[in-house]
Coordinates of C-alpha atoms and ligand atoms in Angstrom, one line a residue:
X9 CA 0.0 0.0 0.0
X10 CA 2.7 2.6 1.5
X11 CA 4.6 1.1 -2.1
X12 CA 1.7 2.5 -4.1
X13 CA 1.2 5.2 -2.7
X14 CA 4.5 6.6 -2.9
X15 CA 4.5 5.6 -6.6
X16 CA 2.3 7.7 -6.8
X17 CA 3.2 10.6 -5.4
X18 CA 6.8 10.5 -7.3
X19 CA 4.8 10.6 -10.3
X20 CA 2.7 12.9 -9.3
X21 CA 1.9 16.5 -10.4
X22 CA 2.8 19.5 -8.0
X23 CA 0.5 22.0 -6.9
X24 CA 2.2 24.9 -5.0
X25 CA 0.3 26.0 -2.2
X26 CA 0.1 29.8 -0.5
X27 CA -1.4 29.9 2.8
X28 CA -2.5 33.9 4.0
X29 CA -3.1 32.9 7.9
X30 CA -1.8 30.5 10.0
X31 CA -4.0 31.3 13.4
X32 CA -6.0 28.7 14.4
X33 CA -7.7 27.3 10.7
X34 CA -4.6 28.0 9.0
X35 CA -1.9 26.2 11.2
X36 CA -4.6 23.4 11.2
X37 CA -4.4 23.3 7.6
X38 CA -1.0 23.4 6.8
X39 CA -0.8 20.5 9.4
X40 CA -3.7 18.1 8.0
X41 CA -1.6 18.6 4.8
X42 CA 1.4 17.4 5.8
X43 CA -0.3 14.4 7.6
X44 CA -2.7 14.1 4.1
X45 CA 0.0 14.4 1.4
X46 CA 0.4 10.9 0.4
X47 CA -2.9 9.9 0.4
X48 CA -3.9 12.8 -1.8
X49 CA -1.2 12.2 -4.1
X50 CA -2.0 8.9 -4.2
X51 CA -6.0 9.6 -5.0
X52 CA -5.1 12.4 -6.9
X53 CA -2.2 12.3 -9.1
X54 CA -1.4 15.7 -7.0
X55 CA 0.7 16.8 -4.6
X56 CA 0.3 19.8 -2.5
X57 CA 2.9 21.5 -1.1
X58 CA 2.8 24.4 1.0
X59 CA 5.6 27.0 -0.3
X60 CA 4.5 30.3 1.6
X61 CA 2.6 31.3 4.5
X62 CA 2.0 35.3 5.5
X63 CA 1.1 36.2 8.8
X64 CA 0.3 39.5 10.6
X65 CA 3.0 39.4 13.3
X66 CA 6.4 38.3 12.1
X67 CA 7.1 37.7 15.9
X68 CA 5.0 35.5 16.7
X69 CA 6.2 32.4 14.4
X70 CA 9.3 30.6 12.8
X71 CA 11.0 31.6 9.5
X72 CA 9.7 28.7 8.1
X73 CA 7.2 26.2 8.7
X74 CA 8.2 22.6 6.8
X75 CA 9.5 24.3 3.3
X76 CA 7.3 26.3 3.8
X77 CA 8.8 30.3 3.7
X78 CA 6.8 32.7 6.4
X79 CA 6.5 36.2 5.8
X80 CA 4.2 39.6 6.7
X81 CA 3.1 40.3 2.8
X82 CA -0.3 38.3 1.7
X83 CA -0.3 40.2 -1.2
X84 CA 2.9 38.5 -2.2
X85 CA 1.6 35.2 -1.3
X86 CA -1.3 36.1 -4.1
X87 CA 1.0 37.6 -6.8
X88 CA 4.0 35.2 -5.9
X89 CA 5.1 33.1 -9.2
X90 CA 5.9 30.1 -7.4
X91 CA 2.4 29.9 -6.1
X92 CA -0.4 28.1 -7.6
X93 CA -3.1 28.4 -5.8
X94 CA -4.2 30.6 -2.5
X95 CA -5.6 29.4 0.8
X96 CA -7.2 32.6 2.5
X97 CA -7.7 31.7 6.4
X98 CA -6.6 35.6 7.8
X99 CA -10.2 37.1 8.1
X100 CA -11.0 40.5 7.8
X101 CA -12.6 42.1 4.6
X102 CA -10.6 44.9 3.4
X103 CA -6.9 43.4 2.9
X104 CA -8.6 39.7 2.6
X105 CA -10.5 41.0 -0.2
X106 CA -7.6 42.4 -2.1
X107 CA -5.6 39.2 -1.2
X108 CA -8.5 37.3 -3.3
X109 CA -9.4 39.6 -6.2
X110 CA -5.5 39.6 -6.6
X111 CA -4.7 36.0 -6.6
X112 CA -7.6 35.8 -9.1
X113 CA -6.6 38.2 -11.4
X114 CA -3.2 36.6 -11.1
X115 CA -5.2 33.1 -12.5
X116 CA -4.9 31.4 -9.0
X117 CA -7.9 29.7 -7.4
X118 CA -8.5 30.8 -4.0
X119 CA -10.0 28.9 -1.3
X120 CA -11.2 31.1 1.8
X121 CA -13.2 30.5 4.9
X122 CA -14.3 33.9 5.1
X123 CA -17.7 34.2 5.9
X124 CA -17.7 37.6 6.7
X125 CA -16.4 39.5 3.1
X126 CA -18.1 36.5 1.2
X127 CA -22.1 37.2 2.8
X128 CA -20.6 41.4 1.9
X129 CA -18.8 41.0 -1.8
X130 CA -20.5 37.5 -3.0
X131 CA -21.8 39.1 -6.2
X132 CA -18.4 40.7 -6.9
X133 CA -15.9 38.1 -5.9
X134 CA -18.0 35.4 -7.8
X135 CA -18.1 37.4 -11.3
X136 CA -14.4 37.7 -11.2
X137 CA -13.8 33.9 -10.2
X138 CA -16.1 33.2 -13.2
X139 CA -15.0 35.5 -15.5
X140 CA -11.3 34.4 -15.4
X141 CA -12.8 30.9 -15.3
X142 CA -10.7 30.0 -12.0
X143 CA -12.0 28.6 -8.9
X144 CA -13.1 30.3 -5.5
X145 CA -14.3 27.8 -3.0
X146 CA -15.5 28.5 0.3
X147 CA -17.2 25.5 2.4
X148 CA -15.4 26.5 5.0
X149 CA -17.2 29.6 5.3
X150 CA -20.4 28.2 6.8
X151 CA -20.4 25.8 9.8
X152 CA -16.7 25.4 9.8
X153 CA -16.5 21.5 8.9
X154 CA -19.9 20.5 7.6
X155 CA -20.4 20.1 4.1
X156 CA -23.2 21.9 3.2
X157 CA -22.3 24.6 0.5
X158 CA -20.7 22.0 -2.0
X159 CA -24.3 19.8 -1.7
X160 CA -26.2 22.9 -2.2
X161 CA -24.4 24.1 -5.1
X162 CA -23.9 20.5 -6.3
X163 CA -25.9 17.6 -5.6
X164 CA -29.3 19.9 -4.7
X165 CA -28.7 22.3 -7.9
X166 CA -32.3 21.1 -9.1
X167 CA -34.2 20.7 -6.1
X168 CA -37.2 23.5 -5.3
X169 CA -36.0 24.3 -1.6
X170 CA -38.8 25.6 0.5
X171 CA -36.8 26.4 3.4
X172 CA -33.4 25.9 5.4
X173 CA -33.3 26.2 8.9
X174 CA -30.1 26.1 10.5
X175 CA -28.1 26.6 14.0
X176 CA -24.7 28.1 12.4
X177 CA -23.5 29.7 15.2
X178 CA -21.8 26.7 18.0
X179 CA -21.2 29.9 20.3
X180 CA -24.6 30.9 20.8
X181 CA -26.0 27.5 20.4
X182 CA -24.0 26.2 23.9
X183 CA -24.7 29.5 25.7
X184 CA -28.5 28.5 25.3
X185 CA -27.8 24.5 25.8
X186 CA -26.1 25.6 29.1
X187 CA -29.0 28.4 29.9
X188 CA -31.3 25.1 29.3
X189 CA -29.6 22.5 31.2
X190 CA -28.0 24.2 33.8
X191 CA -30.0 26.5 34.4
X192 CA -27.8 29.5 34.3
X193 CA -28.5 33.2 33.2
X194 CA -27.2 34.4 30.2
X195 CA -24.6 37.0 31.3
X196 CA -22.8 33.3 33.6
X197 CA -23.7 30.9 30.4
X198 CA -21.8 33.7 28.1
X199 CA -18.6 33.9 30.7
X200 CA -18.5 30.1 30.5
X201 CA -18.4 30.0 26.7
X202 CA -15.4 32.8 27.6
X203 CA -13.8 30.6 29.6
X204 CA -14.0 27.7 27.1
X205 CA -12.7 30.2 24.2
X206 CA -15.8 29.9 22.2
X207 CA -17.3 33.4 22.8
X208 CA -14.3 36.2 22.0
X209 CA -13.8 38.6 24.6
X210 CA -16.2 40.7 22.6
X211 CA -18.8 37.9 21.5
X212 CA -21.3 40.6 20.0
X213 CA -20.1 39.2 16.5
X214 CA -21.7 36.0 18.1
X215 CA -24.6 36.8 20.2
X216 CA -26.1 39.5 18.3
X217 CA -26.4 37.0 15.4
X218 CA -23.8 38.8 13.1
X219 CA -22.1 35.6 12.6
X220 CA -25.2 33.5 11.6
X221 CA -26.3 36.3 9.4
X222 CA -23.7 36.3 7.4
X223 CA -23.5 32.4 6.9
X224 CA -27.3 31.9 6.1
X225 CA -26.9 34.9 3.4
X226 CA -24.3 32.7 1.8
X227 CA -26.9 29.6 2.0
X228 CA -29.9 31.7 0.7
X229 CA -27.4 32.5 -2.4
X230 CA -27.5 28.7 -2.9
X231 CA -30.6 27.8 -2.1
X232 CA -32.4 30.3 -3.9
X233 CA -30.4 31.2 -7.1
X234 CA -30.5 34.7 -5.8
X235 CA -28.3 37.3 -4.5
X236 CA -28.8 37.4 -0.9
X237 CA -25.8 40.1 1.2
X238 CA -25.4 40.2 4.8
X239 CA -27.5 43.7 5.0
X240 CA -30.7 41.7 3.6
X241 CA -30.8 39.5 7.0
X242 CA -32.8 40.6 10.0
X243 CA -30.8 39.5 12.3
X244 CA -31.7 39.0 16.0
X245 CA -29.5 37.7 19.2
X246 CA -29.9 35.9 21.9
X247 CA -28.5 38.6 24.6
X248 CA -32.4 39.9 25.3
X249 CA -33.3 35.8 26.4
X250 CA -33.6 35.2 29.8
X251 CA -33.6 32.1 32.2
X252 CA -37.6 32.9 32.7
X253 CA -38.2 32.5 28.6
X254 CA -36.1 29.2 28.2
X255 CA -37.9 27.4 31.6
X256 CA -41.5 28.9 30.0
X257 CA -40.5 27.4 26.6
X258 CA -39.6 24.1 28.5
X259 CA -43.4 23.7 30.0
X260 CA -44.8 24.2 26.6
X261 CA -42.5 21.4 25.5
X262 CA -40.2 23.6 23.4
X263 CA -36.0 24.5 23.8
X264 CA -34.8 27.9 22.4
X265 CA -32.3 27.8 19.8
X266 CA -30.5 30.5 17.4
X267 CA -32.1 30.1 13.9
X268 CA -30.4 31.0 11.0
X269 CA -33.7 30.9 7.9
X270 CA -33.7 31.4 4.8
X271 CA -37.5 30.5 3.2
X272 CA -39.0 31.1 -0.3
X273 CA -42.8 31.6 0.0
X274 CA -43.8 29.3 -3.3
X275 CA -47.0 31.3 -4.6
X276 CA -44.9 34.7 -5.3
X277 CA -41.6 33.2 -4.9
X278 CA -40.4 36.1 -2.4
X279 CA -37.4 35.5 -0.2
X280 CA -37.4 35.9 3.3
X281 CA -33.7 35.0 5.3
X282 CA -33.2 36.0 9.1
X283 CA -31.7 35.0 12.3
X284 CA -33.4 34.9 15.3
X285 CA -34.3 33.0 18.8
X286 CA -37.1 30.5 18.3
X287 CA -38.9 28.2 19.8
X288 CA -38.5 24.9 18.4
X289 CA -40.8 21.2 19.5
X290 CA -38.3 18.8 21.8
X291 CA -39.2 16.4 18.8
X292 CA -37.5 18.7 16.1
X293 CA -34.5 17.5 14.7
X294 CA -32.8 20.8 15.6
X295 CA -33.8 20.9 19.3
X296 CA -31.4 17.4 19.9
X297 CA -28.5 19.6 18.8
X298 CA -26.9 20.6 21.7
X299 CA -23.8 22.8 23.2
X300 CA -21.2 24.1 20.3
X301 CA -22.3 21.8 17.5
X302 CA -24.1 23.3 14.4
X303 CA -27.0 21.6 12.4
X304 CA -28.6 22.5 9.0
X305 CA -32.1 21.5 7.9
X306 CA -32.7 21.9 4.0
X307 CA -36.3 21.0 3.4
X308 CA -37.1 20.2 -0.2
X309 CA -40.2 19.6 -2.6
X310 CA -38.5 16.7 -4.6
X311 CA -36.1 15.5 -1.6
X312 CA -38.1 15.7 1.5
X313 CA -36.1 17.3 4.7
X314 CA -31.7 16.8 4.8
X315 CA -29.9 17.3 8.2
X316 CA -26.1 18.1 8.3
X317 CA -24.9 18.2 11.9
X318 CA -21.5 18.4 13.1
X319 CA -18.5 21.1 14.1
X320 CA -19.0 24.5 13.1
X321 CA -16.0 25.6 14.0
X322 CA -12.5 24.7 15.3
X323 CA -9.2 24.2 13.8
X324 CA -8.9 20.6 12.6
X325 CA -12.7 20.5 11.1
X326 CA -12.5 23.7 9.6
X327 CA -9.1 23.0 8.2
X328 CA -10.8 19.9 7.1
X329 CA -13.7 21.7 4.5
X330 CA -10.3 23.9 3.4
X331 CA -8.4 20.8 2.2
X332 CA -11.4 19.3 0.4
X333 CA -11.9 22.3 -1.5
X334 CA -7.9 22.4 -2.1
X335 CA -7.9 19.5 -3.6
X336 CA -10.8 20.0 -6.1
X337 CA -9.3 23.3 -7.0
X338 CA -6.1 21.6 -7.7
X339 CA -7.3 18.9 -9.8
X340 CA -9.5 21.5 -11.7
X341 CA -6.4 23.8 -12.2
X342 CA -4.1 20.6 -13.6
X343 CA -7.7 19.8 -15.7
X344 CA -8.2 23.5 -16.9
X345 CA -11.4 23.5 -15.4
X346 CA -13.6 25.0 -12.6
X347 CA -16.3 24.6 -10.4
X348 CA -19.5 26.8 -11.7
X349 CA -21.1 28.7 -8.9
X350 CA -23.8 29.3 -10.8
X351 CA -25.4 33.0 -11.9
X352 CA -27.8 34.4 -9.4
X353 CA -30.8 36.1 -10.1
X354 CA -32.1 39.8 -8.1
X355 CA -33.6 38.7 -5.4
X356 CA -37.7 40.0 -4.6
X357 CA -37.5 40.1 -0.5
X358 CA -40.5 39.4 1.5
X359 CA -41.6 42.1 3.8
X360 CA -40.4 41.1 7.6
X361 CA -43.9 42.1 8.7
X362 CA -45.7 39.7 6.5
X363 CA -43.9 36.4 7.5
X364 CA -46.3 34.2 9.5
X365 CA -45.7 31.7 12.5
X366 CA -46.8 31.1 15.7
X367 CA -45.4 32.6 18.5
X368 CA -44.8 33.0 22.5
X369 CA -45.4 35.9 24.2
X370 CA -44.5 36.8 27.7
X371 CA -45.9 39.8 29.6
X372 CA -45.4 41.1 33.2
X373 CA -49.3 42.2 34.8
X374 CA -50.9 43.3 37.9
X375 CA -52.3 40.0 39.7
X376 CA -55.9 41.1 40.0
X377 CA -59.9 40.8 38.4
X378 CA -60.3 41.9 35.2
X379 CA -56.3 41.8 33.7
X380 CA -56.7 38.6 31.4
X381 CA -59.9 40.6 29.9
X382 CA -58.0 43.8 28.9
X383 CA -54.7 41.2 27.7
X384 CA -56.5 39.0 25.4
X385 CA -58.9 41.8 24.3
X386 CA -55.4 43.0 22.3
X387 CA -55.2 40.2 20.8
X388 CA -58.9 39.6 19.4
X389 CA -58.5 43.7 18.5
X390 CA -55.6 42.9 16.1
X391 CA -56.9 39.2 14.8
X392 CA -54.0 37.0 16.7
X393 CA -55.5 33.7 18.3
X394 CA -54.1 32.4 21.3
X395 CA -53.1 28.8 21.5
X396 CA -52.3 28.3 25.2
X397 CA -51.5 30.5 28.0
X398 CA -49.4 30.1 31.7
X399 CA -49.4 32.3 34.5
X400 CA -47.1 32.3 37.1
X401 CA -47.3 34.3 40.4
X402 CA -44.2 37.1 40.6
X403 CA -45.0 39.0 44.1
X404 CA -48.1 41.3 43.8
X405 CA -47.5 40.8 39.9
X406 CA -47.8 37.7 37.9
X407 CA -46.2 36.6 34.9
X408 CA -48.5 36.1 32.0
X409 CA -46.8 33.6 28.8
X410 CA -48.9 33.4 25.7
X411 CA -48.5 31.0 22.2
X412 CA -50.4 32.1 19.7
X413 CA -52.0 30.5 16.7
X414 CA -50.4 30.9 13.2
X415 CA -50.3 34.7 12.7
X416 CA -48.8 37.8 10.7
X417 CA -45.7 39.9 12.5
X418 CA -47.4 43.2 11.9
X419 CA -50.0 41.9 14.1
X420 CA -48.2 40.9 16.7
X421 CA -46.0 43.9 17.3
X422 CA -49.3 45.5 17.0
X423 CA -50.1 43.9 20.0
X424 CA -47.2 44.7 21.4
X425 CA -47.7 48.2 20.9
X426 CA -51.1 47.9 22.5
X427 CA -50.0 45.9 25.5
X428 CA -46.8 49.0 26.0
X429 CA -49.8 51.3 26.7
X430 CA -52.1 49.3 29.2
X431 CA -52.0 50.6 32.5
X432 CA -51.9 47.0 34.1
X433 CA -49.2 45.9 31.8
X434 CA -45.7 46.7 34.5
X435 CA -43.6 45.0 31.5
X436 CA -43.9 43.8 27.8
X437 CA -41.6 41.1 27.6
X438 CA -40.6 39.9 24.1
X439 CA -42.2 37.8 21.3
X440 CA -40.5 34.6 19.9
X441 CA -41.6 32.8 16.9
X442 CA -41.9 28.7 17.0
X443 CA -41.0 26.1 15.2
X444 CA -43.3 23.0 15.7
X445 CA -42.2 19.2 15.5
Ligands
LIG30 P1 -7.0 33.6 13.7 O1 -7.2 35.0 14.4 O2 -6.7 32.5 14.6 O3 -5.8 33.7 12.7 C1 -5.7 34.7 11.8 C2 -4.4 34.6 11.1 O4 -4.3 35.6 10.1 C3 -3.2 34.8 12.0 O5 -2.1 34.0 11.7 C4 -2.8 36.3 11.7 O6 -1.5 36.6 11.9 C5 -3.2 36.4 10.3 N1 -3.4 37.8 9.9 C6 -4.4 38.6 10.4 N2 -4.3 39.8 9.9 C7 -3.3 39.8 9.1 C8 -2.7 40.8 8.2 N3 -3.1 42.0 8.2 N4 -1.6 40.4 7.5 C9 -1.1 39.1 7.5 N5 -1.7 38.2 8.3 C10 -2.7 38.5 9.1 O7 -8.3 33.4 12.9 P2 -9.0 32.0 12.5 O8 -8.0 31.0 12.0 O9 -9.9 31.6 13.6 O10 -10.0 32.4 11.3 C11 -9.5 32.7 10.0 C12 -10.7 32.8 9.1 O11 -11.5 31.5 9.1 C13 -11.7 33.9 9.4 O12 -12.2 34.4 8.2 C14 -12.8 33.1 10.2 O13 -14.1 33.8 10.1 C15 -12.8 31.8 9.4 N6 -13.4 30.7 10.2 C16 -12.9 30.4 11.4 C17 -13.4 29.3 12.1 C18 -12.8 28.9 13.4 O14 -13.3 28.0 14.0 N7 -11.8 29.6 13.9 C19 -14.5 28.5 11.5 C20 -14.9 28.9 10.2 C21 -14.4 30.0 9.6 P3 -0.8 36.5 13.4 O15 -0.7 35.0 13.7 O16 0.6 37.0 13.2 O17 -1.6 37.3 14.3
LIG31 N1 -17.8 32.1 16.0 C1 -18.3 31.0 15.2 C2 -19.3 30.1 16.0 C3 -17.3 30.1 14.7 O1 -19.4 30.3 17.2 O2 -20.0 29.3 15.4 C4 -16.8 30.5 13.3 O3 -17.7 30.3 12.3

């Protein structure tokens, strides 16, 4: 075997690899190649070698790394003649964005796990990488080492998608597991997920649903066929949740998660992609996914409902979705060839106000006769049907938890609005939309 494989790899074809990063994706990358480079030589006819690595702090690291030669310029890295093809792992948009439109226009592919400039210059960077007929491959960009961009733009190219669902950020998703099974509040459950290094000392990136909105922009431009940017996501967080909403959900059989959606209503075709905290049934396939891991749910007209679970992030399984796409860009480079992504169309957006689903409401009300009355008046006033209620005693005040039946946003914040001004109303707590089983 070891016979063949080296065989193999004497005869096979070099591909000279420049590596812009070596943090935490791009040290685990240059790694899993050196432990891969047989293997892919031997499946491939290639081998990848890793000539030149730029990093921000010169300090920091050796001169070299293997063969490979380290140095503070990535736009040398992208212009450099004895580089092939370009791995971007240095995040960023400005200089990262320069790094790639200059490697392309150089004729090299670029791989990059950067969710961030992708879900803010898709339209651009794509033309270019099309235009030049190169490749730019990015399945690292979303949920780290799930494969999930390659089957969208691949294997589900013809499929009518309805709707993907998906928890995309492993930060926010084990702040919640841990709000949910340990009962904590969110400000300990965030300094835990400090502690662990999942949440950066300034998480807002994370909790605010920044991060998830970029990577479900980059799905909806897959899904859809449409170009979908980071500024067309509502985004929501998860730093307004409290213990009192998760233990509520919980009676009414449900577990809050961080949703990344991207939905495409089928009568007028209108897009609709957000992020925000939902309710979602314990029999959902998304509510089993618990602490850092990520999960995608792609629902389908021809293929019925795909899950991809796994690491969203990390070193080794991100590094892992950057060597896959290595490789195909090699092999398409020695072929001549490139992956399509495709052309995307305008996209039509759906108003925010006119999405529908059920939701839970929580409210804060004086504990005497004649409260309920004025509370669920608002609601028959603006058309919302409730589909179970809760109260729980808080002192003189009690705690009042709604779920409606299917209805329109605008309605609801309507009813918001009313409930702000009722005198018996001492707080309007927030409104969460649910997923059911
Ligand atoms: P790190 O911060 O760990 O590493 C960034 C690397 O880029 C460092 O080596 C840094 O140099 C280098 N760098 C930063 N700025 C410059 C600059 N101006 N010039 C040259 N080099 C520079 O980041 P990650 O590895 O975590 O993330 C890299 C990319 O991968 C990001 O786009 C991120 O969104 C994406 N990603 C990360 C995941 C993860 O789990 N970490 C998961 C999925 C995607 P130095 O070492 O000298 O500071
Ligand atoms: N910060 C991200 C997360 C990891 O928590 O999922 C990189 O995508």
């Amino acid at each position: 075997m070891a016979k063949a494989a080296n065989r193999a790899q004497n005869t096979a074809e070099m591909v000279r690899v420049g590596v812009v990063g070596h943090g935490v994706v791009g040290s685990a990358f240059t790694a899993l190649v050196a432990r891969q480079q047989e293997t892919i030589a031997a499946r491939t006819g290639i081998t990848l070698e890793v000539v030149r690595i730029a990093v921000r702090d010169a300090g920091k690291h050796p001169s070299h790394v293997g063969t490979a030669v380290v140095s503070t310029d990535p736009l040398a890295v992208a212009t450099a003649d004895d580089v092939d093809l370009v791995v971007e792992v240095m995040g960023g948009t400005a200089l990262a964005s320069d790094v790639i439109r200059t490697a392309l226009e150089h004729g090299k592919p670029v791989v990059t796990a950067n969710k961030a400039l992708l879900a803010a210059q898709s339209a651009d960077l794509f033309k270019i990488a099309d235009e030049r007929g190169i490749d730019l491959l990015f399945e690292a960009a979303v949920c780290g080492g799930i494969p999930l961009i390659r089957p969208l733009r691949e294997s589900l190219r013809g499929e009518p998608i309805r709707r993907v669902l998906g928890i995309v950020n492993g930060t926010t998703n084990f702040i919640l597991t841990r709000m949910t099974e340990d009962g904590l509040d969110y400000a300990a459950a965030l300094r835990g997920a400090q502690e662990l290094g999942y949440a950066e000392a300034d998480p807002t990136a994370d909790v605010e649903g920044l991060d998830a909105a970029a990577k479900i922009a980059i799905v909806a431009n897959f899904a859809f066929g449409v170009h979908v940017v980071v500024d067309d996501v509502a985004a929501e967080g998860i730093s307004k949740i409290t213990a009192g909403d998760i233990s509520m959900a919980r009676k009414f059989g449900y577990v809050i998660k961080l949703l990344g959606v991207a939905e495409r209503d089928a009568g007028s075709g209108a897009v609709s992609v957000r992020v925000n905290p939902a309710l979602v049934h314990l029999q959902h396939p998304l509510a089993s996914v618990r602490e850092a891991f990520n999960a995608v749910l792609v629902e389908g007209e021809a293929s019925g409902s795909l899950m991809f679970y796994g690491r969203g992030a990390g070193g080794d399984p991100t590094a892992s979705s950057v060597l896959g796409d290595v490789i195909d860009a090699a092999v398409n480079l020695r072929k001549g060839t490139h992956a399509t992504l495709g052309t995307f169309a305008k996209a039509d957006f759906a108003s925010p106000d006119d999405m529908r689903s059920e939701f839970m409401i929580t409210l804060e009300v004086a504990d005497r006769p004649g409260v309920l009355h004025a509370v669920t008046g608002v609601f028959a006033r603006n058309k919302v049907s409730i589909r179970a209620a809760e109260q729980d005693g808080i002192g003189s005040d009690a705690r009042l938890v709604f779920l409606t039946h299917d209805a329109r946003t605008a309605d609801i914040k309507a009813c918001m609005a009313e409930f702000a001004r009722l005198d018996v109303v001492s707080k309007v707590g927030g409104y969460l939309r649910i997923i059911g089983a």
